[in-house]
mmCIF file of C-alpha atoms in Angstrom:
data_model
loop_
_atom_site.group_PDB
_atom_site.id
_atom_site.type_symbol
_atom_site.label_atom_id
_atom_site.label_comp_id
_atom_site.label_asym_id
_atom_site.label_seq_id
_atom_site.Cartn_x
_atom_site.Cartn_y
_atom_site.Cartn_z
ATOM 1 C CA UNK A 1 -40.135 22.023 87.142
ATOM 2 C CA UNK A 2 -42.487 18.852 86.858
ATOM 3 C CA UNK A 3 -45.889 18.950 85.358
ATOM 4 C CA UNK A 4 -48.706 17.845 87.103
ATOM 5 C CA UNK A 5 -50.817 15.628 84.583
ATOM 6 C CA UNK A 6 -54.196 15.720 84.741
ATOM 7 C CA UNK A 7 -56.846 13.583 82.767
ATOM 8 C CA UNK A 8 -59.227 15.630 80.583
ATOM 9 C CA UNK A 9 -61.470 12.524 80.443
ATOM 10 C CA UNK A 10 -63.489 10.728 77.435
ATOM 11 C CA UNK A 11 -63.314 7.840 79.614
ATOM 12 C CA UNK A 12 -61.436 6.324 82.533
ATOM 13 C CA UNK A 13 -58.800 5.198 80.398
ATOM 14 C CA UNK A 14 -56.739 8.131 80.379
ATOM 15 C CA UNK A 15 -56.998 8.698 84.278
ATOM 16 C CA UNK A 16 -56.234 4.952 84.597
ATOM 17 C CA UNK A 17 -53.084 5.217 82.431
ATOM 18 C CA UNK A 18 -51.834 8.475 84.009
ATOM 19 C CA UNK A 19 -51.588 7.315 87.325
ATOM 20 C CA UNK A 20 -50.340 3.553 86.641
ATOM 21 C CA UNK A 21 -47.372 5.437 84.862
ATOM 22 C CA UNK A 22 -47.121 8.148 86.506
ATOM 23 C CA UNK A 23 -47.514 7.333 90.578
ATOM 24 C CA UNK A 24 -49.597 10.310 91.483
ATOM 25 C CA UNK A 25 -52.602 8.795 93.247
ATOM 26 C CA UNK A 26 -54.769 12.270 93.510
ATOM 27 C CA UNK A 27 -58.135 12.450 92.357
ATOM 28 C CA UNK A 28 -59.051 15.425 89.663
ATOM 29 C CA UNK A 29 -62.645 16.761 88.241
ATOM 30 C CA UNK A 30 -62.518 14.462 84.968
ATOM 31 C CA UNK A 31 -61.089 11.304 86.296
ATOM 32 C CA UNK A 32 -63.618 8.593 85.967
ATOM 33 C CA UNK A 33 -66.115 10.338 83.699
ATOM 34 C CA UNK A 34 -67.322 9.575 80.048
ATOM 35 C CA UNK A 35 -67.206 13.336 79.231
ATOM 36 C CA UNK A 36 -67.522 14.359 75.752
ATOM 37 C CA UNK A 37 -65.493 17.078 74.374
ATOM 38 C CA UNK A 38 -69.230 19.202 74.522
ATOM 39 C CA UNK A 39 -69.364 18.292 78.168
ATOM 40 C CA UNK A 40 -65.901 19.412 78.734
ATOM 41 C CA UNK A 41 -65.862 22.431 76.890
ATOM 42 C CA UNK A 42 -69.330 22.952 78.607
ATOM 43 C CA UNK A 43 -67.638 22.783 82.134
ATOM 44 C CA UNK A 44 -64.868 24.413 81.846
ATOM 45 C CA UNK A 45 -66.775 27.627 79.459
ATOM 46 C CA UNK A 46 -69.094 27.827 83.014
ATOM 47 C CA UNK A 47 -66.753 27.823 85.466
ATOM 48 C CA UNK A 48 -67.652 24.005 86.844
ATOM 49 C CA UNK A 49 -71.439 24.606 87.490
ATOM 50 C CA UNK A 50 -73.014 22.065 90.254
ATOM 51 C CA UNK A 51 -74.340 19.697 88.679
ATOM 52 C CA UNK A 52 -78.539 20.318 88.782
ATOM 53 C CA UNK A 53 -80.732 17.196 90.406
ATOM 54 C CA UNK A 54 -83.335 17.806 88.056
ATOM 55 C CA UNK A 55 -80.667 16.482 84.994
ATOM 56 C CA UNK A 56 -79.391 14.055 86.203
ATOM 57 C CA UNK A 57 -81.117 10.226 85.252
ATOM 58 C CA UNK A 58 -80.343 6.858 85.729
ATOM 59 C CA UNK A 59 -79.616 4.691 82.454
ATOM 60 C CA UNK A 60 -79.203 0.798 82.179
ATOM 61 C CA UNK A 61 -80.144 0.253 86.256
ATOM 62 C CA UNK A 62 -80.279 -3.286 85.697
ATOM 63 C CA UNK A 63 -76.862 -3.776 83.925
ATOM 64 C CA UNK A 64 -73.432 -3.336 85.566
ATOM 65 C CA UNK A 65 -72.485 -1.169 83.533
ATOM 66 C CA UNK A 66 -75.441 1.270 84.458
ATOM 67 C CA UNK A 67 -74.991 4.752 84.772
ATOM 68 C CA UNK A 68 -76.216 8.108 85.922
ATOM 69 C CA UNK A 69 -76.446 11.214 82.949
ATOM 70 C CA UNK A 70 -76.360 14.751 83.207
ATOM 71 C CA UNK A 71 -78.737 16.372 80.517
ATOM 72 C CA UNK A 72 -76.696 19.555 80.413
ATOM 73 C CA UNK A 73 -73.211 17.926 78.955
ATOM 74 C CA UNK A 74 -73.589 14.471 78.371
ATOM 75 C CA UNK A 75 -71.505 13.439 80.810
ATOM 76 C CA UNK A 76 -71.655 10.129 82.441
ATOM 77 C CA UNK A 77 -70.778 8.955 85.737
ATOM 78 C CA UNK A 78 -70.501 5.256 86.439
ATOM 79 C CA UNK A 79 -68.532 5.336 89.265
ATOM 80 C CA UNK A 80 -70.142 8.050 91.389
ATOM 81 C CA UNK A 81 -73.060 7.055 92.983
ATOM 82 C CA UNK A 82 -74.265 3.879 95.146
ATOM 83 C CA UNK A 83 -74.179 0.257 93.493
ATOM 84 C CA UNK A 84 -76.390 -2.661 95.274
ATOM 85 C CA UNK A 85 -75.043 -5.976 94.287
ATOM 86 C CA UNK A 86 -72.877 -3.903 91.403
ATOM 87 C CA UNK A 87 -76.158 -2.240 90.018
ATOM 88 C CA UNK A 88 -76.705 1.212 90.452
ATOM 89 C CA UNK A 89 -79.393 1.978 93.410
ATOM 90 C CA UNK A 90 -83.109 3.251 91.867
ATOM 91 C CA UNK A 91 -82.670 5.873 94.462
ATOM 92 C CA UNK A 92 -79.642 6.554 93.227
ATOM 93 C CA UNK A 93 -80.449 10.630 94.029
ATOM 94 C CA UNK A 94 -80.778 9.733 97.278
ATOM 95 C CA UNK A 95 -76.382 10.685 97.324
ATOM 96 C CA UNK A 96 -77.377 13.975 95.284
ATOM 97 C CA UNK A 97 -75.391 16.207 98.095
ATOM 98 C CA UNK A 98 -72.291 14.155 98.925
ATOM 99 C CA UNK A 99 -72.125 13.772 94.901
ATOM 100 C CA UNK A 100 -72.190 17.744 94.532
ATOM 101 C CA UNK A 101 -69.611 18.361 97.358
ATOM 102 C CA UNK A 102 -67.503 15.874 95.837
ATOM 103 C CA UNK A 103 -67.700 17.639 92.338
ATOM 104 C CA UNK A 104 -67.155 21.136 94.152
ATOM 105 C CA UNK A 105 -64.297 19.691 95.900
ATOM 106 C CA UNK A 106 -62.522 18.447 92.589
ATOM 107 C CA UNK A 107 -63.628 21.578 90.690
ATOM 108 C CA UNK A 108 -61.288 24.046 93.930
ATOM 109 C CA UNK A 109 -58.946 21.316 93.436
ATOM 110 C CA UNK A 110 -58.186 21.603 89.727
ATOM 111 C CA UNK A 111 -58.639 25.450 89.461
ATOM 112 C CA UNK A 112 -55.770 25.531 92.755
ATOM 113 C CA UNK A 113 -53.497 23.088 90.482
ATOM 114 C CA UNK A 114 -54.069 24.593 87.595
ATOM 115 C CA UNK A 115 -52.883 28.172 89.151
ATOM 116 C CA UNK A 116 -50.082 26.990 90.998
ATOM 117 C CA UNK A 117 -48.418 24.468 88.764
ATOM 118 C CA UNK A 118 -47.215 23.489 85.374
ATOM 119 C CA UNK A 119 -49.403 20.979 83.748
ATOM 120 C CA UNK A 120 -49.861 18.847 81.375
ATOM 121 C CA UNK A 121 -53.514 18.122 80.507
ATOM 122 C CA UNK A 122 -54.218 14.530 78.026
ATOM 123 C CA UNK A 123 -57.400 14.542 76.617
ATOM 124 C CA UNK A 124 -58.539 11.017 74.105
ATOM 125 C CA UNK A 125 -61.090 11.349 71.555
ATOM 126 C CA UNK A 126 -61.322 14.800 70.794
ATOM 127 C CA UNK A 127 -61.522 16.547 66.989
ATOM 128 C CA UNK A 128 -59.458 19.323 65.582
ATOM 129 C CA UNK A 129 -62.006 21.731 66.414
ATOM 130 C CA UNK A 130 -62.904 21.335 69.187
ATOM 131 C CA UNK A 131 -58.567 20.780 70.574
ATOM 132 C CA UNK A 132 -58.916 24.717 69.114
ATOM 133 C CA UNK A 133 -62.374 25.664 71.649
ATOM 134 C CA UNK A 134 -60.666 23.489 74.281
ATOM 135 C CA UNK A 135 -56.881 25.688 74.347
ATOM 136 C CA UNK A 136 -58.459 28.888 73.494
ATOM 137 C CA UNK A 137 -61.040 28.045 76.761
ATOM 138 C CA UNK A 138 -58.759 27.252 78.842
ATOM 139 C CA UNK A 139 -56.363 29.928 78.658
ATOM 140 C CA UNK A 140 -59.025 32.173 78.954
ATOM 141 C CA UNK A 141 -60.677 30.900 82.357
ATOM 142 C CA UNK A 142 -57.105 30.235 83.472
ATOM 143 C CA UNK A 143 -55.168 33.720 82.179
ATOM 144 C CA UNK A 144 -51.017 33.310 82.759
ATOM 145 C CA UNK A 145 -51.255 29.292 84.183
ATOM 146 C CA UNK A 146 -48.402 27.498 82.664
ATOM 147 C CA UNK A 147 -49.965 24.695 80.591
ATOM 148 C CA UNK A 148 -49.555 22.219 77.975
ATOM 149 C CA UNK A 149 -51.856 19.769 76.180
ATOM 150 C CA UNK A 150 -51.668 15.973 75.025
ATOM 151 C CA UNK A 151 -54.060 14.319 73.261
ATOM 152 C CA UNK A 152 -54.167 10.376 72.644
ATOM 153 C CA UNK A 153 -55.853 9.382 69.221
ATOM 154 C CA UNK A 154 -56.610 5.691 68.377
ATOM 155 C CA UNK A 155 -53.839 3.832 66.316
#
């Protein structure tokens, strides 16, 4: 049976890689984010909470490479909320709902995967530790799913 691979983020790297190499085209919950490993054990230890309005700031607004943060994990989104003239909008909570549905959305969508298929989760940037707090969470929110771990380290 194939595994379904699915990023565990850092960065958009890994997502980027996965589906350049692998063809699958589907969107999952850490795709796109700049999610350290406390963020992602964080998420996953909570049961993918919706993300709270009140956390959530702006950073670098008048660079490109802006971004929105979540307090609560650390995680970054910079690809997730409106850009004017490739600089994130001000009002940028002014997409606070469709943002949330879209993270609900991806959070059914990875626990439905991760129940009815094999995967294969790759994770980058990610200490000894914390690989240990990551497996041990996972099998525990997801009892009997079928799953297997990479992770990338830098060369």
């Amino acid at each position: 049976m194939i595994r379904k691979l699915i990023s565990l983020g850092e960065g958009c790297d890994v997502a980027y890689q996965l589906r350049q190499h692998s063809g699958d085209n589907i969107a999952h919950y850490f795709d796109w984010l700049s999610t350290p490993a406390e963020g992602l054990l964080h998420v996953i230890r909570h049961d993918f909470p919706r993300y709270a309005r009140e956390n959530l700031s702006l950073h670098n607004a008048d660079d490109p490479k802006g971004y929105v943060a979540d307090a609560a994990t650390c995680i970054h989104f910079h690809h997730h909320f409106p850009r004017r003239a490739r600089l994130l909008s001000k009002d940028f909570l002014s997409a606070y709902e469709s943002f949330a549905e879209k993270f609900e959305f991806l959070a059914a969508r990875f626990r439905e995967t991760v129940r009815t298929h094999p995967v294969c989760f790759v994770r980058s940037a990610i200490s000894r530790t914390q690989v240990i707090q990551l497996e041990e969470g996972m099998r525990g929110v997801f009892r009997g799913a079928h799953m297997r771990f990479i992770y990338v380290v830098p060369v």
